[in-house]
Short mmCIF file of C-alpha atoms in Angstrom, two decimals:
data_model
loop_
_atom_site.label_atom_id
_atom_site.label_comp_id
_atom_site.label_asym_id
_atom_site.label_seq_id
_atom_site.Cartn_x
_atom_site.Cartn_y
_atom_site.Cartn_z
CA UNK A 1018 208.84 19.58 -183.82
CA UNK A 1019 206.22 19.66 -186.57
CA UNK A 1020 205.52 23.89 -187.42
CA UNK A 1021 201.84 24.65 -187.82
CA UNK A 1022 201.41 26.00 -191.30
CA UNK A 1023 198.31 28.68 -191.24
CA UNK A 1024 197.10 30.52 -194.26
CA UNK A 1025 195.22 33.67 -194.05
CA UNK A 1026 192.56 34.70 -196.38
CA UNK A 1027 191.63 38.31 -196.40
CA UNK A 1028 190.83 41.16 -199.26
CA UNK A 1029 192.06 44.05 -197.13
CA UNK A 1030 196.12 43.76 -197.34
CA UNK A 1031 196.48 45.89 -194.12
CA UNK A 1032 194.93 42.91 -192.26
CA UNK A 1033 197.01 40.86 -194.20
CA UNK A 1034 200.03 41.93 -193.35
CA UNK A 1035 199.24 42.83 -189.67
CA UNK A 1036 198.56 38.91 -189.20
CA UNK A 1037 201.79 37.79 -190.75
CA UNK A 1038 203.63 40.58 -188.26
CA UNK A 1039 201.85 39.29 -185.08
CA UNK A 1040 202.12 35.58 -185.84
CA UNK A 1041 205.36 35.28 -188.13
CA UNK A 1042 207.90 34.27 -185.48
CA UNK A 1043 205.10 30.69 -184.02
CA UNK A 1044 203.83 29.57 -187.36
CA UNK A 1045 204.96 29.07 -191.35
CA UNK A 1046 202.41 31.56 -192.64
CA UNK A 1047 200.40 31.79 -196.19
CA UNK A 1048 198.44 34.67 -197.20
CA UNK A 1049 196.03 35.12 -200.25
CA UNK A 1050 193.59 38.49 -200.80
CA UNK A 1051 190.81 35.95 -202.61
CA UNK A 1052 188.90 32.64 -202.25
CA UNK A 1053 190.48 32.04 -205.27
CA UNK A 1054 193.95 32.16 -204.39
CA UNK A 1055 193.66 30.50 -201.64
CA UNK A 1056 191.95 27.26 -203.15
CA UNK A 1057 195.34 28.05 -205.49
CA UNK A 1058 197.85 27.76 -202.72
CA UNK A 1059 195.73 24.82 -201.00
CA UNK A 1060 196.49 22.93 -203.69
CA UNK A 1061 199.91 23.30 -203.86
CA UNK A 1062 200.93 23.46 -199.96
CA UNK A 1063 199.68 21.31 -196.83
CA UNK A 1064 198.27 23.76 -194.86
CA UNK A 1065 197.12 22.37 -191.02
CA UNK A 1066 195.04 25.80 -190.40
CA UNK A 1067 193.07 27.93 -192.95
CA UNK A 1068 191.47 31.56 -191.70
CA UNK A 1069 189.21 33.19 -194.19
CA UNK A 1070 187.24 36.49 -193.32
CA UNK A 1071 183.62 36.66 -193.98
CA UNK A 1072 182.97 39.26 -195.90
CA UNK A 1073 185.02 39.26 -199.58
CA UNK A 1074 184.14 40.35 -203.13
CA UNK A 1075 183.64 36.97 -205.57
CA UNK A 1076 183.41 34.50 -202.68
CA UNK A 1077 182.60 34.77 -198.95
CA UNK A 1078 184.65 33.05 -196.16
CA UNK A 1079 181.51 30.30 -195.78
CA UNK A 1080 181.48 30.04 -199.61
CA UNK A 1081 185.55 29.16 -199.25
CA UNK A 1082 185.37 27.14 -196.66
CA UNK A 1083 182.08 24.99 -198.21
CA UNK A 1084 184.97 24.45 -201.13
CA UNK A 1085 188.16 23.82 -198.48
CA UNK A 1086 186.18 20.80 -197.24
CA UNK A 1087 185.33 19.27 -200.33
CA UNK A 1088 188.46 19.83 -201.51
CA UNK A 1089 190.87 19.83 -198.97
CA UNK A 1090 188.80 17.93 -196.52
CA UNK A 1091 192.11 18.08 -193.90
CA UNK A 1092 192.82 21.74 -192.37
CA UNK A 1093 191.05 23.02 -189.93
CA UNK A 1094 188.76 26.06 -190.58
CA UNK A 1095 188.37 29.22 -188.86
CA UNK A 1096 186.09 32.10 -189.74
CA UNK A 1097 186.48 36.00 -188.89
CA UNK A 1098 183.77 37.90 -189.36
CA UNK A 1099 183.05 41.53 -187.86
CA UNK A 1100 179.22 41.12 -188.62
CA UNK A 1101 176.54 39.49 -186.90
CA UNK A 1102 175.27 36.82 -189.63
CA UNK A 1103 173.60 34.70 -187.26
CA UNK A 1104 172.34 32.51 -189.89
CA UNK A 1105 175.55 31.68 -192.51
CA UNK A 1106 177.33 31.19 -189.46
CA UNK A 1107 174.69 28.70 -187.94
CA UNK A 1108 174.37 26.55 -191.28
CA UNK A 1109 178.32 26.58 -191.84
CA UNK A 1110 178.68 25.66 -188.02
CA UNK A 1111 176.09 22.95 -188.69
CA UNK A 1112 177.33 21.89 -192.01
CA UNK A 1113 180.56 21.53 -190.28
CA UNK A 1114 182.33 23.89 -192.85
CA UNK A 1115 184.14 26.16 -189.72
CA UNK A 1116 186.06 24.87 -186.58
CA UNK A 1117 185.77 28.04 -185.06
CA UNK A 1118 184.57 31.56 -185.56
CA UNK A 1119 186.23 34.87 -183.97
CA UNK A 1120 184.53 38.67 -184.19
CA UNK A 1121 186.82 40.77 -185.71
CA UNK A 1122 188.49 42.89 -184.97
CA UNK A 1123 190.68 40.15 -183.90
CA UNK A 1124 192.08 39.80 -180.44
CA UNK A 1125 195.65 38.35 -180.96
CA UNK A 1126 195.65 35.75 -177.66
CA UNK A 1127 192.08 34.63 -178.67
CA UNK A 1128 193.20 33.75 -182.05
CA UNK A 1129 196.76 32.18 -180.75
CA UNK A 1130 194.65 29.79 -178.59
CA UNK A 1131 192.43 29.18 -181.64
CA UNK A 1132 195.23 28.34 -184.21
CA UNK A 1133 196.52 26.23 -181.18
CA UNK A 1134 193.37 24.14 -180.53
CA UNK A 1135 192.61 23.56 -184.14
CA UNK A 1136 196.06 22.49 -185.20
CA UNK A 1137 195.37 20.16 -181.98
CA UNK A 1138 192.35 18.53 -183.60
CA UNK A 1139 194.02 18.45 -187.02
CA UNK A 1140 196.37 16.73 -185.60
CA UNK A 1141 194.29 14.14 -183.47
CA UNK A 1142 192.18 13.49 -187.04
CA UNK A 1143 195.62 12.71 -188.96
CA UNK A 1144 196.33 10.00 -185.88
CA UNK A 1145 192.98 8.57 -185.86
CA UNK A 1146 193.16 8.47 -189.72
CA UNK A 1147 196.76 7.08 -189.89
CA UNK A 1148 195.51 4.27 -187.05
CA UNK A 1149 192.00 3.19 -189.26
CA UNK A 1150 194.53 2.57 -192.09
CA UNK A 1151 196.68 0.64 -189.86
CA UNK A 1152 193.65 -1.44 -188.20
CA UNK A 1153 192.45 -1.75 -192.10
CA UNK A 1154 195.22 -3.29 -192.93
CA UNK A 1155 195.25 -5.40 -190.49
CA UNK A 1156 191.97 -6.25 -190.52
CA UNK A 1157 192.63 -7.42 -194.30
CA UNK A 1158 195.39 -9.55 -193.24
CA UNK A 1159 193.82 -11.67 -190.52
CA UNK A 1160 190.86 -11.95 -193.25
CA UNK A 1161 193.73 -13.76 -195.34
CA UNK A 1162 195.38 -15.79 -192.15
CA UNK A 1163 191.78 -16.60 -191.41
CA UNK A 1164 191.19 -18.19 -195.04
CA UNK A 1165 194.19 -19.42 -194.86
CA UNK A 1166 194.07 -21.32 -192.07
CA UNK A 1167 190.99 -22.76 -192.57
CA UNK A 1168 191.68 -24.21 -195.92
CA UNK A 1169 195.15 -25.83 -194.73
CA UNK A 1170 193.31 -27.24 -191.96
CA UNK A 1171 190.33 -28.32 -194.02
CA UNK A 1172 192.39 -30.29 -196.60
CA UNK A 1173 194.59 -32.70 -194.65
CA UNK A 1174 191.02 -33.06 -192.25
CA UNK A 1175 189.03 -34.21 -195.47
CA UNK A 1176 192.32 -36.42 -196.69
CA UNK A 1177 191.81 -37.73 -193.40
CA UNK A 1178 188.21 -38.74 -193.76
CA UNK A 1179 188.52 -39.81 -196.90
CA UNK A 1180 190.41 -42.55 -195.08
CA UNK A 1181 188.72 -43.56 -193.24
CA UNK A 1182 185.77 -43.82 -195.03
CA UNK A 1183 187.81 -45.93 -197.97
CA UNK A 1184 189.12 -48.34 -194.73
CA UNK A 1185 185.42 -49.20 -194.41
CA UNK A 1186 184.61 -49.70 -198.11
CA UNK A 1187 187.21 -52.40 -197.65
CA UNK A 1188 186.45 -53.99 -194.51
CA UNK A 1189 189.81 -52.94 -193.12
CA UNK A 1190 187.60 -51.28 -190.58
CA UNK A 1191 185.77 -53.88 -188.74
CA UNK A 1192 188.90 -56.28 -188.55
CA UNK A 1193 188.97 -56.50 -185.11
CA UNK A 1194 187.13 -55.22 -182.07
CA UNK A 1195 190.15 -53.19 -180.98
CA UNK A 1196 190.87 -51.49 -184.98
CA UNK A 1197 187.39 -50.68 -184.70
CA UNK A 1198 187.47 -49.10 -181.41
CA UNK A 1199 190.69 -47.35 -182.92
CA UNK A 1200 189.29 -46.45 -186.41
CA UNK A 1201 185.69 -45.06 -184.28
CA UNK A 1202 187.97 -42.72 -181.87
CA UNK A 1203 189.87 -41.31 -185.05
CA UNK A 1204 186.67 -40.49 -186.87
CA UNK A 1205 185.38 -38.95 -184.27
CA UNK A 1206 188.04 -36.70 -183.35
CA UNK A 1207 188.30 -35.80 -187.18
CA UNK A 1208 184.38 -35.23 -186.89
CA UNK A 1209 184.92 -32.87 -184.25
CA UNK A 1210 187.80 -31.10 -185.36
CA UNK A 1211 186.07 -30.02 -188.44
CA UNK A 1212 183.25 -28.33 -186.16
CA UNK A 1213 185.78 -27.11 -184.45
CA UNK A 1214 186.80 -25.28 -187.96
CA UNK A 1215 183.21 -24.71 -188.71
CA UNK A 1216 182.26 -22.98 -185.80
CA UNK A 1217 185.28 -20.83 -185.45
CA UNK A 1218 185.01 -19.62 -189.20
CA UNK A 1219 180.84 -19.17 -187.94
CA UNK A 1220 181.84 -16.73 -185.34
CA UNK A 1221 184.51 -14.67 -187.37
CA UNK A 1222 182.12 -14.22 -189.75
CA UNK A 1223 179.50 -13.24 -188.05
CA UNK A 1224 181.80 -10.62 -186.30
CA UNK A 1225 182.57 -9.38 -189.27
CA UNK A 1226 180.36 -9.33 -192.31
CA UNK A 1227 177.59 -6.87 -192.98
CA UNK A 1228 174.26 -7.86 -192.68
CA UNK A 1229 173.14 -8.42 -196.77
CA UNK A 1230 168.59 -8.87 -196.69
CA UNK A 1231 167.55 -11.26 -199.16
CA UNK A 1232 164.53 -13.08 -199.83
CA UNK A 1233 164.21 -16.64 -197.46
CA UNK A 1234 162.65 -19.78 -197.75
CA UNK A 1235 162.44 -21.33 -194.86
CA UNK A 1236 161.53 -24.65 -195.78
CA UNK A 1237 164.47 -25.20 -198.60
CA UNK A 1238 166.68 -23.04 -195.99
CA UNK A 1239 165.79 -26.18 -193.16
CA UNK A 1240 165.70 -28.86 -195.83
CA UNK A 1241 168.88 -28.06 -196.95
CA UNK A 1242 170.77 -27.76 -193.41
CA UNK A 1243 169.23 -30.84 -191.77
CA UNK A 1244 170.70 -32.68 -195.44
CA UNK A 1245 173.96 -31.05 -194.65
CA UNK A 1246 173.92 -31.91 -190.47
CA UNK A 1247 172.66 -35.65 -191.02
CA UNK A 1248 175.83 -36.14 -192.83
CA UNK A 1249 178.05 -34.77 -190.90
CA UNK A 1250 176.38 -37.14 -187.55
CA UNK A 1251 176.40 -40.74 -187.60
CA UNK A 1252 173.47 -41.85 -186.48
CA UNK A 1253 171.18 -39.42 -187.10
CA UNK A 1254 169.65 -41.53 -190.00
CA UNK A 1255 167.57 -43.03 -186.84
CA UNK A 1256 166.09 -39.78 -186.33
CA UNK A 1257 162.84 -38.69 -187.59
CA UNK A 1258 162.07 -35.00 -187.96
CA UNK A 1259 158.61 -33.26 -188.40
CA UNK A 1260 158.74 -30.26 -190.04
CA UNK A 1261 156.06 -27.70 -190.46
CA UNK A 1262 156.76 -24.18 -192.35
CA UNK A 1263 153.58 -21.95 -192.45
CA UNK A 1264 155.10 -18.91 -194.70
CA UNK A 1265 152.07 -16.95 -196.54
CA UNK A 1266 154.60 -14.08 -196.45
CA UNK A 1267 157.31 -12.55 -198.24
CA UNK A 1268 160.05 -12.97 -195.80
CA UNK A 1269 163.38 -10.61 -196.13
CA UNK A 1270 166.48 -11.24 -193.95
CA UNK A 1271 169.75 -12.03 -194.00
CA UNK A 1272 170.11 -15.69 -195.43
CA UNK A 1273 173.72 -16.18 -194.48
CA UNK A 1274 173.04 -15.52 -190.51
CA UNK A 1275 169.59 -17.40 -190.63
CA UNK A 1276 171.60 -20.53 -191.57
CA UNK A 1277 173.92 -20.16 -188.88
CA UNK A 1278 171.33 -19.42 -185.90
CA UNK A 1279 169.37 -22.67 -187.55
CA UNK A 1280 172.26 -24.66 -188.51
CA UNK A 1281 173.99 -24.86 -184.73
CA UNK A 1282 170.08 -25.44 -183.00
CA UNK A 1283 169.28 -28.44 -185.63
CA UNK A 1284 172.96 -29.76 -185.08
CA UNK A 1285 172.58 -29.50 -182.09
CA UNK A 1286 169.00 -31.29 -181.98
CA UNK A 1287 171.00 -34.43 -183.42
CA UNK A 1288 173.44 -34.19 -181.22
CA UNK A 1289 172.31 -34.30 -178.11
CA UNK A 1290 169.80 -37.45 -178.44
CA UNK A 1291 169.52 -39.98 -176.16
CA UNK A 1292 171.37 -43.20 -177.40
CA UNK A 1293 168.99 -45.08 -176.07
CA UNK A 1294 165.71 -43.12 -177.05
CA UNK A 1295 163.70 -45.89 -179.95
CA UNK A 1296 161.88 -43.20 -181.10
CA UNK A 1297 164.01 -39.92 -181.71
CA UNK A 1298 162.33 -37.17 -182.80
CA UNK A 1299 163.32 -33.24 -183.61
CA UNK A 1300 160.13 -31.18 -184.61
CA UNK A 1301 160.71 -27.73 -186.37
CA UNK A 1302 157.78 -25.52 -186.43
CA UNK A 1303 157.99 -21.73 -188.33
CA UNK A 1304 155.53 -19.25 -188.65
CA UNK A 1305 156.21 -16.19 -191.05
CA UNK A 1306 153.82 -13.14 -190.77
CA UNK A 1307 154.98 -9.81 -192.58
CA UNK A 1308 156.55 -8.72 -189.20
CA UNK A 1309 158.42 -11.65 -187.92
CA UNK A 1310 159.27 -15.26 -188.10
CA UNK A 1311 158.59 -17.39 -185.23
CA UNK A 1312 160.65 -20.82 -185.18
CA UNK A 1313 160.62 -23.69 -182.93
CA UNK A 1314 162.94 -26.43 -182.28
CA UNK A 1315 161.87 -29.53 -180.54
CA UNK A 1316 163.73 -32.86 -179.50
CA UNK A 1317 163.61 -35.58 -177.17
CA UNK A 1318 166.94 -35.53 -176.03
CA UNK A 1319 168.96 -35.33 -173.19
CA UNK A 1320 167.69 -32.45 -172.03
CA UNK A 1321 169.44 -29.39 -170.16
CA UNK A 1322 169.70 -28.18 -166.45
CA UNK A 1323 167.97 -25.63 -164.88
CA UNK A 1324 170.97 -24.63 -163.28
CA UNK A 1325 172.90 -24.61 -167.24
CA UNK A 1326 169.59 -22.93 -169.00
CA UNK A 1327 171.21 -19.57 -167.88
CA UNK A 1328 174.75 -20.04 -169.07
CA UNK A 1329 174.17 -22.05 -172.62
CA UNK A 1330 174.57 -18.89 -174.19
CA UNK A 1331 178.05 -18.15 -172.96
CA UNK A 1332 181.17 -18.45 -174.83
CA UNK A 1333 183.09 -21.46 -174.30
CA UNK A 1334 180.40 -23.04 -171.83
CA UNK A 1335 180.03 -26.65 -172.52
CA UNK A 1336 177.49 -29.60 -171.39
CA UNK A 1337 177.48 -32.98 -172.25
CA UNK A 1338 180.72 -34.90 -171.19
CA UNK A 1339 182.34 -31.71 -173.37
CA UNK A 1340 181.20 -32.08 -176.89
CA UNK A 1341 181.45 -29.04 -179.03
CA UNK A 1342 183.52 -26.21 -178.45
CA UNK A 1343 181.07 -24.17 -176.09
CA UNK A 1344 180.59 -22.01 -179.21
CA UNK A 1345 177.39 -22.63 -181.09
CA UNK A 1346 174.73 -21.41 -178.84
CA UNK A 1347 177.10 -18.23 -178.14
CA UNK A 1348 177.18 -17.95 -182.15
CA UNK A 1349 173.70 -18.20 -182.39
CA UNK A 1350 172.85 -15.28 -179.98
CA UNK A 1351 175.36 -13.46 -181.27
CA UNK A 1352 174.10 -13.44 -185.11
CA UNK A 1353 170.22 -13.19 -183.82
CA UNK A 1354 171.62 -9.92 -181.58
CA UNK A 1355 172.73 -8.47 -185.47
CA UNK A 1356 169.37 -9.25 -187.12
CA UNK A 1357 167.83 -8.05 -183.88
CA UNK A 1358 166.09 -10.98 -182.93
CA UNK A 1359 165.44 -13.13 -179.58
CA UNK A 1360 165.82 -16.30 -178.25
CA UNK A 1361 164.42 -18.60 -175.62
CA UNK A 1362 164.82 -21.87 -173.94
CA UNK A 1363 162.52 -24.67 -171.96
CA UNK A 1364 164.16 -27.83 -171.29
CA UNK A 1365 163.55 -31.03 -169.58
CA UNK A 1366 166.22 -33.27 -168.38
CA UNK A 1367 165.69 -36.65 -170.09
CA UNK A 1368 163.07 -35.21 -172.13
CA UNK A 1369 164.33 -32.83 -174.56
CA UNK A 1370 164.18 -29.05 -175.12
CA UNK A 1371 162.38 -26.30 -176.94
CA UNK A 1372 164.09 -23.50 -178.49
CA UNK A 1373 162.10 -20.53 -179.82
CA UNK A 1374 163.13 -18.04 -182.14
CA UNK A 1375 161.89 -14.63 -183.68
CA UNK A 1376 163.49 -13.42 -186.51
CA UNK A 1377 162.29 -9.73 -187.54
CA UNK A 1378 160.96 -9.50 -191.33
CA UNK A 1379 162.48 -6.86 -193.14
CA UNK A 1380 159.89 -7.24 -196.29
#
C-alpha cells in the first residue's frame, strides 16, 4: 500500500508541529516554515499532497502554489487561509493553482477527507498519465506496422504488375483466348488489391493526421488525380471529361484531405461507367468564392438506387457486383466531416449520378 506523502507549509511552528502530531501516524509528513523551503524539499522528495497557508512573509500560499504548478506540476494543492480573500482565492481557484481551500483554524476530519480526496485525484492523474504514454506508444507502433505493411504489400503487388505488363510487351499475353482470360483475371485482382491498400492507408490517415491549411488549386489538384486514376483503370482512355474550375479566390484548406474526398468520387466516376455507353462522359464543375468551394461530379454511368442512395456512405457497403472495398464513399464523408464540409447525392439508374460538394475556405 502506497503512503500518501503530504508536506505542510506554514511560518508559525506551533501549527507546524500540531499538524505533524494529528496526522503523523496516516501519512509520511514534510514540513517547511517558507515558500522557499518548500520549493527546496519539492525538489528533492515526491510529494502526492502539498498544504501551504495563505498568509506568509516573502511569499504567500497562492504565490507558492502559482510556482508548485509550474514546477512540480504533479501534487495536489491545498490552501489554508483564516481570511476572507475572496479574490486571490477566486483567480488561484480559476487559474487552477489550488485543489482545495479550508478556513483555518483547521478542523482535523475536514482536512483528513481533504488530504484523502486529493491524493485520490493525484492518483487518478498519474493513471491517466501512465495510460496516454501507453496508448502513445502504441499509437507509434501501429504507425510503424501500418508503414510497414503497406510497403511489403506494395512491392511484391508492383513486381506483380510489372509482369504482367512485360507479358504483354511480348505478346505472351494474347497467346490464347484462355491465357488471356487468365492473364485479364490476374491483373485485375492485382488492380484491386492495390485499392484495397490505397484505401485502407486513405482511411488510417485520415483518422489520424491533423488537419495542415494550405493554399489549393483546384484545377492542377483535379488535373493531377484524374492523370493518376486513368492509369490506374483500363479503359478509361474512352472517357471524356469536361472540366470547369471558376476560382477568382484565394482558396485555403487542407490539400492532403481534398485529394482524398476528390480522388475516391473521380475514381469512382471511371469506375462505374457503363461498358456499353459510346459516349462516356464525367463533368467536374467547381466554384470557389472566399467562403466555400462548391464541386460537382457528373457521369453517365450506371447509376445508383434509391433504395442504396442512403447507405453509400456506410462503411463496408458495396454496389456493383462488389467492386471496391465499401470504403471510399465512407472515406470521403469521413475526411469532408474533418474539414467540416457536406455532401450530397442525385442519381439515376442507367443514367449516371451527381455528387455535390462544399468545402469551407479557410482564406
Amino acid at each position: 500500500m502506497t503512503i500518501i506523502k503530504v508536506l505542510y507549509v506554514d511560518d508559525e511552528e506551533n501549527n507546524l508541529s500540531s499538524f505533524k502530531a494529528n496526522f503523523r501516524r496516516l501519512y509520511e509528513i514534510y514540513t517547511a516554515n517558507s515558500g522557499a523551503a518548500a520549493l527546496d524539499i519539492l525538489s528533492q522528495t515526491e510529494v502526492h499532497v502539498v498544504i501551504s497557508d495563505q498568509r506568509m512573509p516573502g511569499m504567500t500560499g497562492v504565490e507558492l502554489f502559482k510556482k508548485v504548478k509550474k514546477l512540480y506540476p504533479e501534487p495536489i494543492r491545498i490552501l489554508l487561509t483564516g481570511y476572507t480573500d475572496i479574490q486571490a482565492l477566486a483567480e488561484a481557484i480559476n487559474d487552477g493553482d489550488i485543489y482545495r481551500y479550508i478556513t483555518k483554524p483547521w478542523n482535523e476530519i475536514e482536512l483528513n477527507n481533504s488530504i484523502q480526496n486529493a491524493y485520490d485525484v493525484f492518483r487518478t492523474r498519474r493513471e491517466l498519465k501512465e495510460k496516454l504514454a501507453e496508448l502513445q506508444k502504441t499509437n507509434d507502433e501501429l504507425n510503424r506496422f501500418i508503414y510497414s505493411i503497406s510497403h511489403e504489400l506494395r512491392a511484391p503487388l508492383a513486381s506483380a504488375l510489372g509482369v504482367i505488363n512485360l507479358a504483354k510487351l511480348d505478346n505472351i499475353y494474347n497467346e490464347s483466348e484462355k491465357g488471356n482470360e487468365y492473364w485479364s483475371l490476374m491483373e485485375e485482382c492485382c488492380n484491386r488489391l492495390d485499392y484495397n491498400i490505397t484505401s485502407t492507408l486513405q482511411y488510417y490517415k485520415n483518422s489520424r493526421y491533423s488537419e495542415v491549411k494550405e493554399d489549393v488549386d483546384f484545377n492542377k489538384v483535379i488535373h493531377d488525380l484524374i492523370a493518376i486514376h486513368k492509369l490506374a483503370n483500363t479503359g478509361s482512355e474512352q472517357i471524356k471529361f469536361e472540366i470547369n474550375v471558376d476560382q477568382p479566390e484565394k482558396f485555403v484548406g487542407d490539400v492532403f484531405r481534398i485529394e482524398i474526398i476528390l480522388g475516391n468520387l473521380i475514381s469512382n466516376a471511371i469506375k462505374y461507367q457503363k461498358p456499353e455507353e459510346e459516349n462516356k462522359l464525367i463533368q467536374i464543375d467547381v466554384k470557389v468564392n472566399r467562403l466555400v468551394a462548391v464541386v460537382t461530379i457528373i457521369d453517365n454511368g450506371l447509376g445508383i438506387l434509391n433504395d442504396h442512395l442512403n447507405r453509400i456512405f456506410n462503411q463496408f457497403f458495396r454496389v456493383h457486383n462488389q467492386k471496391g472495398t465499401g470504403l471510399g464513399l465512407f472515406i470521403v464523408r469521413e475526411a469532408l466531416a474533418k474539414l467540416e464540409g457536406k455532401i450530397s447525392v442525385e442519381s439515376v439508374v442507367d443514367s449516371g449520378t451527381k455528387f455535390t460538394i462544399r468545402i469551407p475556405n479557410s482564406a
